[in-house]
PDB file of C-alpha atoms in Angstrom:
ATOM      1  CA  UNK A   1     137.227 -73.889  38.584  1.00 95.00           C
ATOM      2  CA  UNK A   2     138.071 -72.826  35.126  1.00 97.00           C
ATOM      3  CA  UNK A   3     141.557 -71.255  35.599  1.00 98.00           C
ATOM      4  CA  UNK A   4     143.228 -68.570  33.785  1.00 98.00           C
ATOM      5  CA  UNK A   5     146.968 -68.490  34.395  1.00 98.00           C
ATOM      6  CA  UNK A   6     149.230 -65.714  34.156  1.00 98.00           C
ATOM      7  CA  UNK A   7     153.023 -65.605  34.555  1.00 98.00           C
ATOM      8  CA  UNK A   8     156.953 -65.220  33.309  1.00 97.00           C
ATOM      9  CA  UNK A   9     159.519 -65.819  34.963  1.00 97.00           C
ATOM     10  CA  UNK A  10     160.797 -69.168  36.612  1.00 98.00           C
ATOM     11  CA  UNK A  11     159.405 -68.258  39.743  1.00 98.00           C
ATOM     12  CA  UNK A  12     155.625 -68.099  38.160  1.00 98.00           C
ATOM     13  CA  UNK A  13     156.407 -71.580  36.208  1.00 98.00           C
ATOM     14  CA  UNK A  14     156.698 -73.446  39.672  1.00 98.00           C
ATOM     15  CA  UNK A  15     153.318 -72.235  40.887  1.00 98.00           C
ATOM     16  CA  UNK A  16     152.176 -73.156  37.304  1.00 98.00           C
ATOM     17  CA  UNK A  17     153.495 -76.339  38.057  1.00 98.00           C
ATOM     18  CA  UNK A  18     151.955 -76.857  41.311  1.00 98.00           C
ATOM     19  CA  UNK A  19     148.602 -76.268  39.403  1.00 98.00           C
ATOM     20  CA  UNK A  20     149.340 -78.805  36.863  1.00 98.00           C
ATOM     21  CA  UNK A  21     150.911 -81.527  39.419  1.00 98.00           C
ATOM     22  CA  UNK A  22     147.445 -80.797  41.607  1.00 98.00           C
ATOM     23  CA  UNK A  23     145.082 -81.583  38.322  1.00 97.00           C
ATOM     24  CA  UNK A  24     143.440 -78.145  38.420  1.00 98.00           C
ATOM     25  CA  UNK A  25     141.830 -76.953  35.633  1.00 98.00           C
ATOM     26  CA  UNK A  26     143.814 -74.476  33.237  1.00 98.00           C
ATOM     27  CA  UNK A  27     142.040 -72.973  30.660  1.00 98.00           C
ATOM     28  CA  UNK A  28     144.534 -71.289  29.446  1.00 98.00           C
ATOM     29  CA  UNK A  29     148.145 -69.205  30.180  1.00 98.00           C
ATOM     30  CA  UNK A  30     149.135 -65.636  29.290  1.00 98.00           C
ATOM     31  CA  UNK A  31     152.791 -64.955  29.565  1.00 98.00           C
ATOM     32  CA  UNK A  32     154.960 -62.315  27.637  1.00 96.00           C
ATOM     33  CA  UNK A  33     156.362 -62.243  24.685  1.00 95.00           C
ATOM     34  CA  UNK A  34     159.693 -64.101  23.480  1.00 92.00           C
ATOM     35  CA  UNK A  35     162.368 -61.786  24.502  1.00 89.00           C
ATOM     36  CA  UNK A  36     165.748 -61.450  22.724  1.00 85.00           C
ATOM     37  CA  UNK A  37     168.934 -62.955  24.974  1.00 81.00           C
ATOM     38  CA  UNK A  38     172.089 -63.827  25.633  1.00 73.00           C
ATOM     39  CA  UNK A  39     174.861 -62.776  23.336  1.00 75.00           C
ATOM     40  CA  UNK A  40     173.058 -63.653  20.237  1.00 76.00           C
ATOM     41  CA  UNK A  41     170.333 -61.756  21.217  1.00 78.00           C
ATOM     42  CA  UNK A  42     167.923 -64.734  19.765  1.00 85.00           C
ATOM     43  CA  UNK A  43     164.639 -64.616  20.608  1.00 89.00           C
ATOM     44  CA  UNK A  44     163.439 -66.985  23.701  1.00 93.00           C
ATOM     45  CA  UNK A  45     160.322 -68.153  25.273  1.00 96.00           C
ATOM     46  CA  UNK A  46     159.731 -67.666  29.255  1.00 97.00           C
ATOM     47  CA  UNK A  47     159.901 -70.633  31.559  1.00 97.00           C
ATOM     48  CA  UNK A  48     156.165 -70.162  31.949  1.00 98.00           C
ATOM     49  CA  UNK A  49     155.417 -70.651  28.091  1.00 98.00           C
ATOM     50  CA  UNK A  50     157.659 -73.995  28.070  1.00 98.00           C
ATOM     51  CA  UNK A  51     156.087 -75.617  30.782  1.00 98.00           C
ATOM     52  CA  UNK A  52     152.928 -74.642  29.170  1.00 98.00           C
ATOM     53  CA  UNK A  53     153.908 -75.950  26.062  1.00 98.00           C
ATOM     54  CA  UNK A  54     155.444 -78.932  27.440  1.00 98.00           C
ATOM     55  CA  UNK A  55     151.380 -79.752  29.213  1.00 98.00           C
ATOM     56  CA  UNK A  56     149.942 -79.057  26.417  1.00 98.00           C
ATOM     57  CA  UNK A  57     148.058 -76.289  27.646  1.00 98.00           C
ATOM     58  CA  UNK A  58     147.252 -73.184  25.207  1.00 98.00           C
ATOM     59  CA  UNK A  59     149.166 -70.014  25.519  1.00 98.00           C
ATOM     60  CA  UNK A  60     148.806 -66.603  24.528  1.00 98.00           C
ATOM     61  CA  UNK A  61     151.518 -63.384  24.601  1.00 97.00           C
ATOM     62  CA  UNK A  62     149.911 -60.321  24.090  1.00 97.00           C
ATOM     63  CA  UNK A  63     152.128 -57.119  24.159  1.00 96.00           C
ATOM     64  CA  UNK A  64     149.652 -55.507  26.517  1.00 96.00           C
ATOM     65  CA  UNK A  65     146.104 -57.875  28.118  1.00 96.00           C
ATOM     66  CA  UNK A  66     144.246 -54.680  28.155  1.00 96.00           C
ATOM     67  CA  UNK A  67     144.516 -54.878  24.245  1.00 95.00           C
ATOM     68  CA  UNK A  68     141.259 -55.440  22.545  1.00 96.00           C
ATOM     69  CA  UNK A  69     142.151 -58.350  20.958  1.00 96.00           C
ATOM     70  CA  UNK A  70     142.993 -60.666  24.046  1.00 97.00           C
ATOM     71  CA  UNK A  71     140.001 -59.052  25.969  1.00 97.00           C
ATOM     72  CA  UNK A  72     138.034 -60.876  23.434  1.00 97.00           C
ATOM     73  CA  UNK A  73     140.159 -63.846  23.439  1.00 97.00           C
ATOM     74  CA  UNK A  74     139.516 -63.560  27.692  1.00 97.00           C
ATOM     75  CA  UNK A  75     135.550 -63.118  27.803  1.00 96.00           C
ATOM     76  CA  UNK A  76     135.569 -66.431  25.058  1.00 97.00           C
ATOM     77  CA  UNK A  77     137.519 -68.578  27.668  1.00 97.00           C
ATOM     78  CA  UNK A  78     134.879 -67.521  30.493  1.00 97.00           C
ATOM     79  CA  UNK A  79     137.537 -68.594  33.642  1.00 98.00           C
ATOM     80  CA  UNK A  80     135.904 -68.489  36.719  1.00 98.00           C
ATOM     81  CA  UNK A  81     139.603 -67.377  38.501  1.00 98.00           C
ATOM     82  CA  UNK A  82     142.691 -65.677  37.090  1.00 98.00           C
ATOM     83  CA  UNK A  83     145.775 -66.590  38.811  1.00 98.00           C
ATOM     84  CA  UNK A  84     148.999 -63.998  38.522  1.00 98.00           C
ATOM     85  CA  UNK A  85     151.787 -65.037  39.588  1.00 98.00           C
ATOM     86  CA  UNK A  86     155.019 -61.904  38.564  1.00 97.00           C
ATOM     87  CA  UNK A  87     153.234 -61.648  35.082  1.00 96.00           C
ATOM     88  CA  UNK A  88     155.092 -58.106  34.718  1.00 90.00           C
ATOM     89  CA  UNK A  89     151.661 -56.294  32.675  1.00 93.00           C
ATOM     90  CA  UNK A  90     149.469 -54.400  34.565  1.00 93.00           C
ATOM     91  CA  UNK A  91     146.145 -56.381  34.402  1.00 96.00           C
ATOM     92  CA  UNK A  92     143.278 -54.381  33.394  1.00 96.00           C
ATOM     93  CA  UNK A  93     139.641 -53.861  35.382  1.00 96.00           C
ATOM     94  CA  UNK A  94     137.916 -56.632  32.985  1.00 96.00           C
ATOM     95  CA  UNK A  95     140.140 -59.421  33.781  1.00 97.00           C
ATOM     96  CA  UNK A  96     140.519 -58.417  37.828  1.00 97.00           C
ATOM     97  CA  UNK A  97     136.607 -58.257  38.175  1.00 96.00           C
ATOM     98  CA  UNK A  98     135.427 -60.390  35.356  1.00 96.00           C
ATOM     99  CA  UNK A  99     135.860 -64.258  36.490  1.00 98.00           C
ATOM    100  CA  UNK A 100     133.571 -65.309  38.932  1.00 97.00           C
ATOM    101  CA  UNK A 101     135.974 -65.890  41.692  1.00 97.00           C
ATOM    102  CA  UNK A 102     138.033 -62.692  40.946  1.00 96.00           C
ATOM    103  CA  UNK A 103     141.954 -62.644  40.215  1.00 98.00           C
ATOM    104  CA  UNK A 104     144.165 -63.567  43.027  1.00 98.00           C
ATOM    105  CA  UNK A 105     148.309 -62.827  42.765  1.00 98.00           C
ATOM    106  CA  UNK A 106     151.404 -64.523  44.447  1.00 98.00           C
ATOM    107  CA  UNK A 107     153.360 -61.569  46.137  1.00 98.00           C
ATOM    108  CA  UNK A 108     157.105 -62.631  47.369  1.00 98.00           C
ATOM    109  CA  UNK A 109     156.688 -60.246  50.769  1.00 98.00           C
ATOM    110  CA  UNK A 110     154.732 -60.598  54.059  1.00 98.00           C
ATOM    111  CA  UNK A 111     152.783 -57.342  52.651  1.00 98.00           C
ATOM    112  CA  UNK A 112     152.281 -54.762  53.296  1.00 98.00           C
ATOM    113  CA  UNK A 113     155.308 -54.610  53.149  1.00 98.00           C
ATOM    114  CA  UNK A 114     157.742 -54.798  50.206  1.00 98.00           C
ATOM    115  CA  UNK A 115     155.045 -53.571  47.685  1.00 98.00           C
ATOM    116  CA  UNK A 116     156.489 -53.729  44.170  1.00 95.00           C
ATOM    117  CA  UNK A 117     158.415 -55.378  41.701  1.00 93.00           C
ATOM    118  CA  UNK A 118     161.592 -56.598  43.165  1.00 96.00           C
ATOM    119  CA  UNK A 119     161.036 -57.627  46.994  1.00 98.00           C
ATOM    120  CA  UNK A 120     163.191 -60.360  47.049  1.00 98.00           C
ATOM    121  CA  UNK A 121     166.025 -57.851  46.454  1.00 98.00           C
ATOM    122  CA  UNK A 122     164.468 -55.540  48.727  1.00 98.00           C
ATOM    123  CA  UNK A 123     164.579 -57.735  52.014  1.00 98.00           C
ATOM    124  CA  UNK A 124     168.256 -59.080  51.559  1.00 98.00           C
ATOM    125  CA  UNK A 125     169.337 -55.214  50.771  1.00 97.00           C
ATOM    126  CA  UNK A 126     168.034 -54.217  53.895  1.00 97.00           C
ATOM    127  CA  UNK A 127     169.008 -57.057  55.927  1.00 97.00           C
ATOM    128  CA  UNK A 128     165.470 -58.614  56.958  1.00 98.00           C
ATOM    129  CA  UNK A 129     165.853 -61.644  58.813  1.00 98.00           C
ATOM    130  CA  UNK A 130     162.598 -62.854  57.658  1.00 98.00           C
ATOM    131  CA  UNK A 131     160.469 -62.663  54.440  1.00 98.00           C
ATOM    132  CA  UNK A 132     157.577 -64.926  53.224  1.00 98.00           C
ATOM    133  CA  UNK A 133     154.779 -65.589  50.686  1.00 98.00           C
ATOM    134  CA  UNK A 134     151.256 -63.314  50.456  1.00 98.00           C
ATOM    135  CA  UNK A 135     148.382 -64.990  48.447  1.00 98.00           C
ATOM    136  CA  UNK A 136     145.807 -61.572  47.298  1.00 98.00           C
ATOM    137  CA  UNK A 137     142.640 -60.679  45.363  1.00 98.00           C
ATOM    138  CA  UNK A 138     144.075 -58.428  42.722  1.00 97.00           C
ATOM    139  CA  UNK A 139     142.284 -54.717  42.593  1.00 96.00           C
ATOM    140  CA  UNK A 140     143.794 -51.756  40.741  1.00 94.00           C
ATOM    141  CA  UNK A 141     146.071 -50.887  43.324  1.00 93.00           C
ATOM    142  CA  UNK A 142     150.118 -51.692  43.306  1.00 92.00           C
ATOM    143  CA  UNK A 143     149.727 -55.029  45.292  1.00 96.00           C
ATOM    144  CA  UNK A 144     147.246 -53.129  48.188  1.00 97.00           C
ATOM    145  CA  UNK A 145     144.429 -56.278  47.516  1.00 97.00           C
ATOM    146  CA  UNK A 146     142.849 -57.654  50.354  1.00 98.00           C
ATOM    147  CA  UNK A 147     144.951 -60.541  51.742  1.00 98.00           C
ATOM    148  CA  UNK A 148     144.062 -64.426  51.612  1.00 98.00           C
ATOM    149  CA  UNK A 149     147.131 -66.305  53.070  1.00 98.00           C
ATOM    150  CA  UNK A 150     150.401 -65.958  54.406  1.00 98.00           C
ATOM    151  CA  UNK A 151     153.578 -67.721  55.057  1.00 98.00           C
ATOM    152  CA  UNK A 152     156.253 -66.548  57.024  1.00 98.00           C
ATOM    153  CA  UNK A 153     159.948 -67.934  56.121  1.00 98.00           C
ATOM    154  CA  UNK A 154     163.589 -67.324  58.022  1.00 98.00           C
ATOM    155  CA  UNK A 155     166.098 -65.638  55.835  1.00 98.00           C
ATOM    156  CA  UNK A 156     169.534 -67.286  56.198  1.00 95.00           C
ATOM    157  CA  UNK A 157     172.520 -64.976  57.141  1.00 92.00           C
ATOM    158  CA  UNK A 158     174.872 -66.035  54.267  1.00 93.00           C
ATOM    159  CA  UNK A 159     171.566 -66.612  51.472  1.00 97.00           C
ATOM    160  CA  UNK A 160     171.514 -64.869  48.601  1.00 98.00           C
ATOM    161  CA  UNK A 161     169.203 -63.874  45.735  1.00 98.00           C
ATOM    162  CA  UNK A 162     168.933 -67.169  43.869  1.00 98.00           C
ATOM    163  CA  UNK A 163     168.649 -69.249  47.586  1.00 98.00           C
ATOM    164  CA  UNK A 164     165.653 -67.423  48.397  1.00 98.00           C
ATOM    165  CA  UNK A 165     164.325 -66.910  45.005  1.00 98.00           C
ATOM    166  CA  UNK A 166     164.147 -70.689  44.924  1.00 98.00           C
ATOM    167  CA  UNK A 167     162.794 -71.369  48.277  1.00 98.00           C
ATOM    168  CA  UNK A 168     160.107 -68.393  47.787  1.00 98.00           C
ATOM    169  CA  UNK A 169     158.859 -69.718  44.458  1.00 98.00           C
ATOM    170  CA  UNK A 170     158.346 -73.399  45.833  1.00 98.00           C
ATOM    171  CA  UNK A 171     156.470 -71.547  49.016  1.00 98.00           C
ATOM    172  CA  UNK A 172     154.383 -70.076  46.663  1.00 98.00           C
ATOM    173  CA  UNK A 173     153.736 -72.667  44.968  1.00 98.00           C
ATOM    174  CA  UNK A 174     151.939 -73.844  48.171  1.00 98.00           C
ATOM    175  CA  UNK A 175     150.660 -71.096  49.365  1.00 98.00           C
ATOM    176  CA  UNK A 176     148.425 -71.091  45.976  1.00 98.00           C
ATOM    177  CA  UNK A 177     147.304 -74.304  46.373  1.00 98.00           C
ATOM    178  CA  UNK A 178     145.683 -73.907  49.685  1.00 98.00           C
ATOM    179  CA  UNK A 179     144.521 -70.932  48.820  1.00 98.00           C
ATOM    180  CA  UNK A 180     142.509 -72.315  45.587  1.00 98.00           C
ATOM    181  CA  UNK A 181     140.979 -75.128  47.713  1.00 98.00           C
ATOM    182  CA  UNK A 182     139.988 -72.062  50.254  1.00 98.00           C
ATOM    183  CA  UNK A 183     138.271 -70.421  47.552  1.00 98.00           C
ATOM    184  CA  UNK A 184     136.665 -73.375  46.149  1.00 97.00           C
ATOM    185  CA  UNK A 185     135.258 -74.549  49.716  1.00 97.00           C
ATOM    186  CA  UNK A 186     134.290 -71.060  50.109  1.00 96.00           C
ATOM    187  CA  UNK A 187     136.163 -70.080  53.358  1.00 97.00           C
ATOM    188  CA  UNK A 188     139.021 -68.251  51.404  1.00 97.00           C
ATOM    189  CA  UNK A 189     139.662 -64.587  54.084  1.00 97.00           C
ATOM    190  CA  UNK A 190     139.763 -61.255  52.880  1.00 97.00           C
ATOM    191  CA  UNK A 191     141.885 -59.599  55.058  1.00 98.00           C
ATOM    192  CA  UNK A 192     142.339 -55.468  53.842  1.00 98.00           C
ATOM    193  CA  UNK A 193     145.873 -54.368  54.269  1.00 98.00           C
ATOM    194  CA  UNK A 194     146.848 -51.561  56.489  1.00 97.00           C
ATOM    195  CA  UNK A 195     148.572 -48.623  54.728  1.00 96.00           C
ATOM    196  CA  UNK A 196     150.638 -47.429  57.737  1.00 96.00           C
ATOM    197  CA  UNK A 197     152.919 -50.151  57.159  1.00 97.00           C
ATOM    198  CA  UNK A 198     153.374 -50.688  53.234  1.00 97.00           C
ATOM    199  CA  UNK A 199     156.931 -49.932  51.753  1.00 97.00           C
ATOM    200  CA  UNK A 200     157.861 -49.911  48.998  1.00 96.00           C
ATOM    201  CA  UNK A 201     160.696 -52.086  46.685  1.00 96.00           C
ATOM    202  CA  UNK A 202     161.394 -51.103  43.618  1.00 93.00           C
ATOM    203  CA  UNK A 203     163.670 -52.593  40.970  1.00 93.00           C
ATOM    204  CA  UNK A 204     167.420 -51.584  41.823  1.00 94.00           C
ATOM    205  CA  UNK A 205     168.915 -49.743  38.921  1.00 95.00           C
ATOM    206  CA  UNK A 206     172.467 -50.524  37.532  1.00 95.00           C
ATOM    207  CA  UNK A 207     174.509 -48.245  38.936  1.00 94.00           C
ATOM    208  CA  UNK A 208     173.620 -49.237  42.361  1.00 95.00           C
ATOM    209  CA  UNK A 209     175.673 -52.269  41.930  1.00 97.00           C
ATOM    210  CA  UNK A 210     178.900 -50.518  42.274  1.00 97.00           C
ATOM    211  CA  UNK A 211     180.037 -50.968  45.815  1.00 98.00           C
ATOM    212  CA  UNK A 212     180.689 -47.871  48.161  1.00 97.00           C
ATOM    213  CA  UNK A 213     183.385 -49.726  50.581  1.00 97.00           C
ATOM    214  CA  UNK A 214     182.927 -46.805  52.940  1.00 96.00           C
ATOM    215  CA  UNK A 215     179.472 -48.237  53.549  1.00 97.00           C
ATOM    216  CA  UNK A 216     179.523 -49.957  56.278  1.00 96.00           C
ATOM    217  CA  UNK A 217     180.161 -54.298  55.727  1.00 96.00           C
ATOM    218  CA  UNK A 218     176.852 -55.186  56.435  1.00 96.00           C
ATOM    219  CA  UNK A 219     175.313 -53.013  53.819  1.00 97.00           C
ATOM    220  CA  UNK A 220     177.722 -54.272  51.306  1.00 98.00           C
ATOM    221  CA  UNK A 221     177.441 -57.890  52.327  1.00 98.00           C
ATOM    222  CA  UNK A 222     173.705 -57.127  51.820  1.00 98.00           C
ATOM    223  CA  UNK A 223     174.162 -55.832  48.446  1.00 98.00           C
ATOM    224  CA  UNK A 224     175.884 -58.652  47.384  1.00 98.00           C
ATOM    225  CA  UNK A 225     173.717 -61.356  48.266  1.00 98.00           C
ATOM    226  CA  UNK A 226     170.569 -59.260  47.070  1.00 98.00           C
ATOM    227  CA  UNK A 227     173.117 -59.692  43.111  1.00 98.00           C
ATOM    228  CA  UNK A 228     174.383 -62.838  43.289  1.00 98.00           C
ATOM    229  CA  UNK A 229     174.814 -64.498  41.285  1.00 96.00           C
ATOM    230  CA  UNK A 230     172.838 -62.539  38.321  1.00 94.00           C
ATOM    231  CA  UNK A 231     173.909 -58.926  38.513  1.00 96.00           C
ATOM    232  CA  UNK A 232     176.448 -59.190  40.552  1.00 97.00           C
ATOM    233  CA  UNK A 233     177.645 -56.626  42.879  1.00 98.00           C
ATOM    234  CA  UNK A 234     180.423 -54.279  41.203  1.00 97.00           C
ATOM    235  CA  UNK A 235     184.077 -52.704  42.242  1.00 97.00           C
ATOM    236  CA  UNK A 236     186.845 -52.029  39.864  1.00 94.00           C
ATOM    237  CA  UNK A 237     190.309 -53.017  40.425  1.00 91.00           C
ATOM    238  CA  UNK A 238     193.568 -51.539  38.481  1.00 91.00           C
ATOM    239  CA  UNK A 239     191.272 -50.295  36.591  1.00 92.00           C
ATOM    240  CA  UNK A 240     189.164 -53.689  35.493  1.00 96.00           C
ATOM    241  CA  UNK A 241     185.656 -54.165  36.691  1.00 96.00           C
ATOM    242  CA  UNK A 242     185.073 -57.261  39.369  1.00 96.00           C
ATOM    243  CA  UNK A 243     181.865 -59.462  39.908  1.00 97.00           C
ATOM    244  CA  UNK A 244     181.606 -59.546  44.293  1.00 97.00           C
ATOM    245  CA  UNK A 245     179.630 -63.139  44.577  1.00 97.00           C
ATOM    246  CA  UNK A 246     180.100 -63.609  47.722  1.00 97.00           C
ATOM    247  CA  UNK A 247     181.415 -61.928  51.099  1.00 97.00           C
ATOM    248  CA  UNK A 248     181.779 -62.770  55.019  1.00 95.00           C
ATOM    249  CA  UNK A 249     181.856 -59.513  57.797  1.00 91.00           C
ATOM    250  CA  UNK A 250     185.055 -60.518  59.785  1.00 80.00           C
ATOM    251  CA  UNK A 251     184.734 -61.288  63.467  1.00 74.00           C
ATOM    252  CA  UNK A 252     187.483 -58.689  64.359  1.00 59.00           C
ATOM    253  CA  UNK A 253     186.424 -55.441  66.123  1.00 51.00           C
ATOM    254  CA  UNK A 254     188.937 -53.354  64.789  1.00 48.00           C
ATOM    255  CA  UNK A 255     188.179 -50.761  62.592  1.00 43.00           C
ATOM    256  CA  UNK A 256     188.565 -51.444  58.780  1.00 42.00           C
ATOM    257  CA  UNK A 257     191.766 -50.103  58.183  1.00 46.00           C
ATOM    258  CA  UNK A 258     193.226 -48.098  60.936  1.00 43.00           C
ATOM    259  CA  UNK A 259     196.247 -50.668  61.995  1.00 52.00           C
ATOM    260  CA  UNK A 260     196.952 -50.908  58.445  1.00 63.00           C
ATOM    261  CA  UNK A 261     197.145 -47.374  57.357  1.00 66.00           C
ATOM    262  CA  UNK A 262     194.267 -48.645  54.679  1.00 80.00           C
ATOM    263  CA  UNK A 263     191.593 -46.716  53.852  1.00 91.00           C
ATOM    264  CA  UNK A 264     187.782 -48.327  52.634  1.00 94.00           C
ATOM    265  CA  UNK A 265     187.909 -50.314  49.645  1.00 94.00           C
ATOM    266  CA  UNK A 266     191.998 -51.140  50.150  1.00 94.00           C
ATOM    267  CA  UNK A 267     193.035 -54.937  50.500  1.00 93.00           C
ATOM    268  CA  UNK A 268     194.098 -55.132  54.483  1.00 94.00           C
ATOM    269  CA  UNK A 269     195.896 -58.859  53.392  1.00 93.00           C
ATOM    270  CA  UNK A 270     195.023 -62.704  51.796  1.00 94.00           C
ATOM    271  CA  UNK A 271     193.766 -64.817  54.146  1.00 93.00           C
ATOM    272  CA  UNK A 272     194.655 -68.584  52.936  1.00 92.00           C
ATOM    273  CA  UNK A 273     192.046 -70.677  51.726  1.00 92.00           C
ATOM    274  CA  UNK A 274     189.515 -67.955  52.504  1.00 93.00           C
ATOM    275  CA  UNK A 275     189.730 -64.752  49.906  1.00 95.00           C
ATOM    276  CA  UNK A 276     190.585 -61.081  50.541  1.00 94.00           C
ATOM    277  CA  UNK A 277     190.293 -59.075  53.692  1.00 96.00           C
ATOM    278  CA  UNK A 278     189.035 -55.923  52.452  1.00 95.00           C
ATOM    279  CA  UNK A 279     188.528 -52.492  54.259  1.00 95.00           C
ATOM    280  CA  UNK A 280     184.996 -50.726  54.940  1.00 95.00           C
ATOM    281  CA  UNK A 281     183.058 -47.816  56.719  1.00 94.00           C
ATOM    282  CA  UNK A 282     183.823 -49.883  59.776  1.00 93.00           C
ATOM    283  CA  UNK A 283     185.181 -53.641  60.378  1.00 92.00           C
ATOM    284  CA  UNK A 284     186.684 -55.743  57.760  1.00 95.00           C
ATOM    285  CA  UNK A 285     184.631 -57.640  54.996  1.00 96.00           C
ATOM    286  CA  UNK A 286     185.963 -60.517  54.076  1.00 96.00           C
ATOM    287  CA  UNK A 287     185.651 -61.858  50.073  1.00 97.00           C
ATOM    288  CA  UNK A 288     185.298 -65.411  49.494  1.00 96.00           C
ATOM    289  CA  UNK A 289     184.360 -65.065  45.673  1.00 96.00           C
TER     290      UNK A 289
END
């Protein structure tokens, strides 16, 4: 199969990777444009364009695929699959019908659930205890095409965003491969998702990563690990804003507070070698960085 590949971030460039280690044919890669970062704002490539680069393989940034101009530059490369793994464009009817074989996506969620853009944030903020890796065709829907694999995966108590971003983009990695030798043996499923139990996760917006202490600790050790490292979860301190890395829900049963006259968000006392033992909603959270 002639493959089109399209991805961004790090966590597309290891499925591109698994294509490349596996000797599939790439015809191509679509990622987006250099973006301006860091603190000189300079202009850098994705992790998907410099792998691509670095295989020699051709690559193309359009500021929008349903532009005229790569729609041409699509029908002349004729791939017989498109392969999307968190591209971050919405991908047009002529390149989701158009190859022979379709367009397929990598989802980070055992959907339907955790639809959307950010559902590796999504399952840590709500506490799921285990997420996994959905291989789809692509249709015009917001990730509602019919399923080919899936790969279920425990979620650690103590694993944050960047544990389980790693993990999940290795899984995928996988999970496409068997699911391009499915489709090229011609036993790849089509299983249709059922509605009833879609949710949704969307991105989470800045200013929830301030931290309510009278939430109770789980929710804000859940918030925590669905920011670290990159946000970060937020609280302000004399009046200076802290980055919360990394927390532990004490094992006492006492309510946060109440033998200490300390209300939610007030230091209850240092605990050597171990951080600060900090009030909540209900038993004490404990913050280790």
């Amino acid at each position: 199969m002639r493959i089109l590949f399209m991805g961004t971030p790090e966590f597309a460039a290891v499925s591109l990777k698994h294509l490349i280690v596996n000797n599939f044919e790439i015809c191509g890669v679509v990622t987006q444009p250099d973006r301006p970062k860091g603190r000189g704002m300079a202009l850098q490539a994705s992790p998907v364009k410099l792998l691509a680069i670095q295989n020699g393989l051709p690559v193309w940034q359009p500021q929008r695929v349903a532009e005229t101009d790569f729609l041409k530059v699509f029908e002349e490369l004729k791939p017989d699959l498109a392969v999307v793994v968190a591209f971050g464009q919405k991908i047009p009817p002529q390149i989701l019908y158009g190859p022979r074989y379709g367009c397929i996506n990598v989802h980070a969620s055992l959907l339907p659930k955790y639809r959307g853009a950010d559902p590796i944030r999504a399952v840590l903020l709500n506490g799921e205890t285990t997420t996994g890796i959905t291989t789809m065709y692509l249709n015009e829907g917001w990730d509602t095409g019919d399923i080919i694999f899936q790969e279920e995966t425990a979620i650690a108590a103590a694993e944050n965003y960047a544990g389980l971003y790693c993990r999940l983009a290795e899984l995928g990695g996988q999970v496409l491969i068997r699911t391009l030798k499915a489709i090229e043996a011609g036993n790849a499923p089509r299983i249709p998702q059922d509605d009833r139990f879609a949710t949704i996760a969307p991105k989470i917006k800045p200013e929830e990563y301030c931290i309510d202490w009278g939430e109770p600790a789980a929710k804000i050790h859940n918030l925590v690990r669905a920011l670290a490292p990159q946000p970060g979860a937020e609280t302000f301190f004399r009046c200076e804003r802290f980055k919360i890395l990394e927390t532990k829900i004490s094992d006492s049963d006492d309510e946060a507070g109440n033998s200490d006259g300390c209300g939610p968000g007030g230091i209850l006392k240092v605990v050597k070698n171990q951080g600060l033992l900090v009030a909540t909603g209900d038993r004490p959270i404990l913050i280790t960085k």
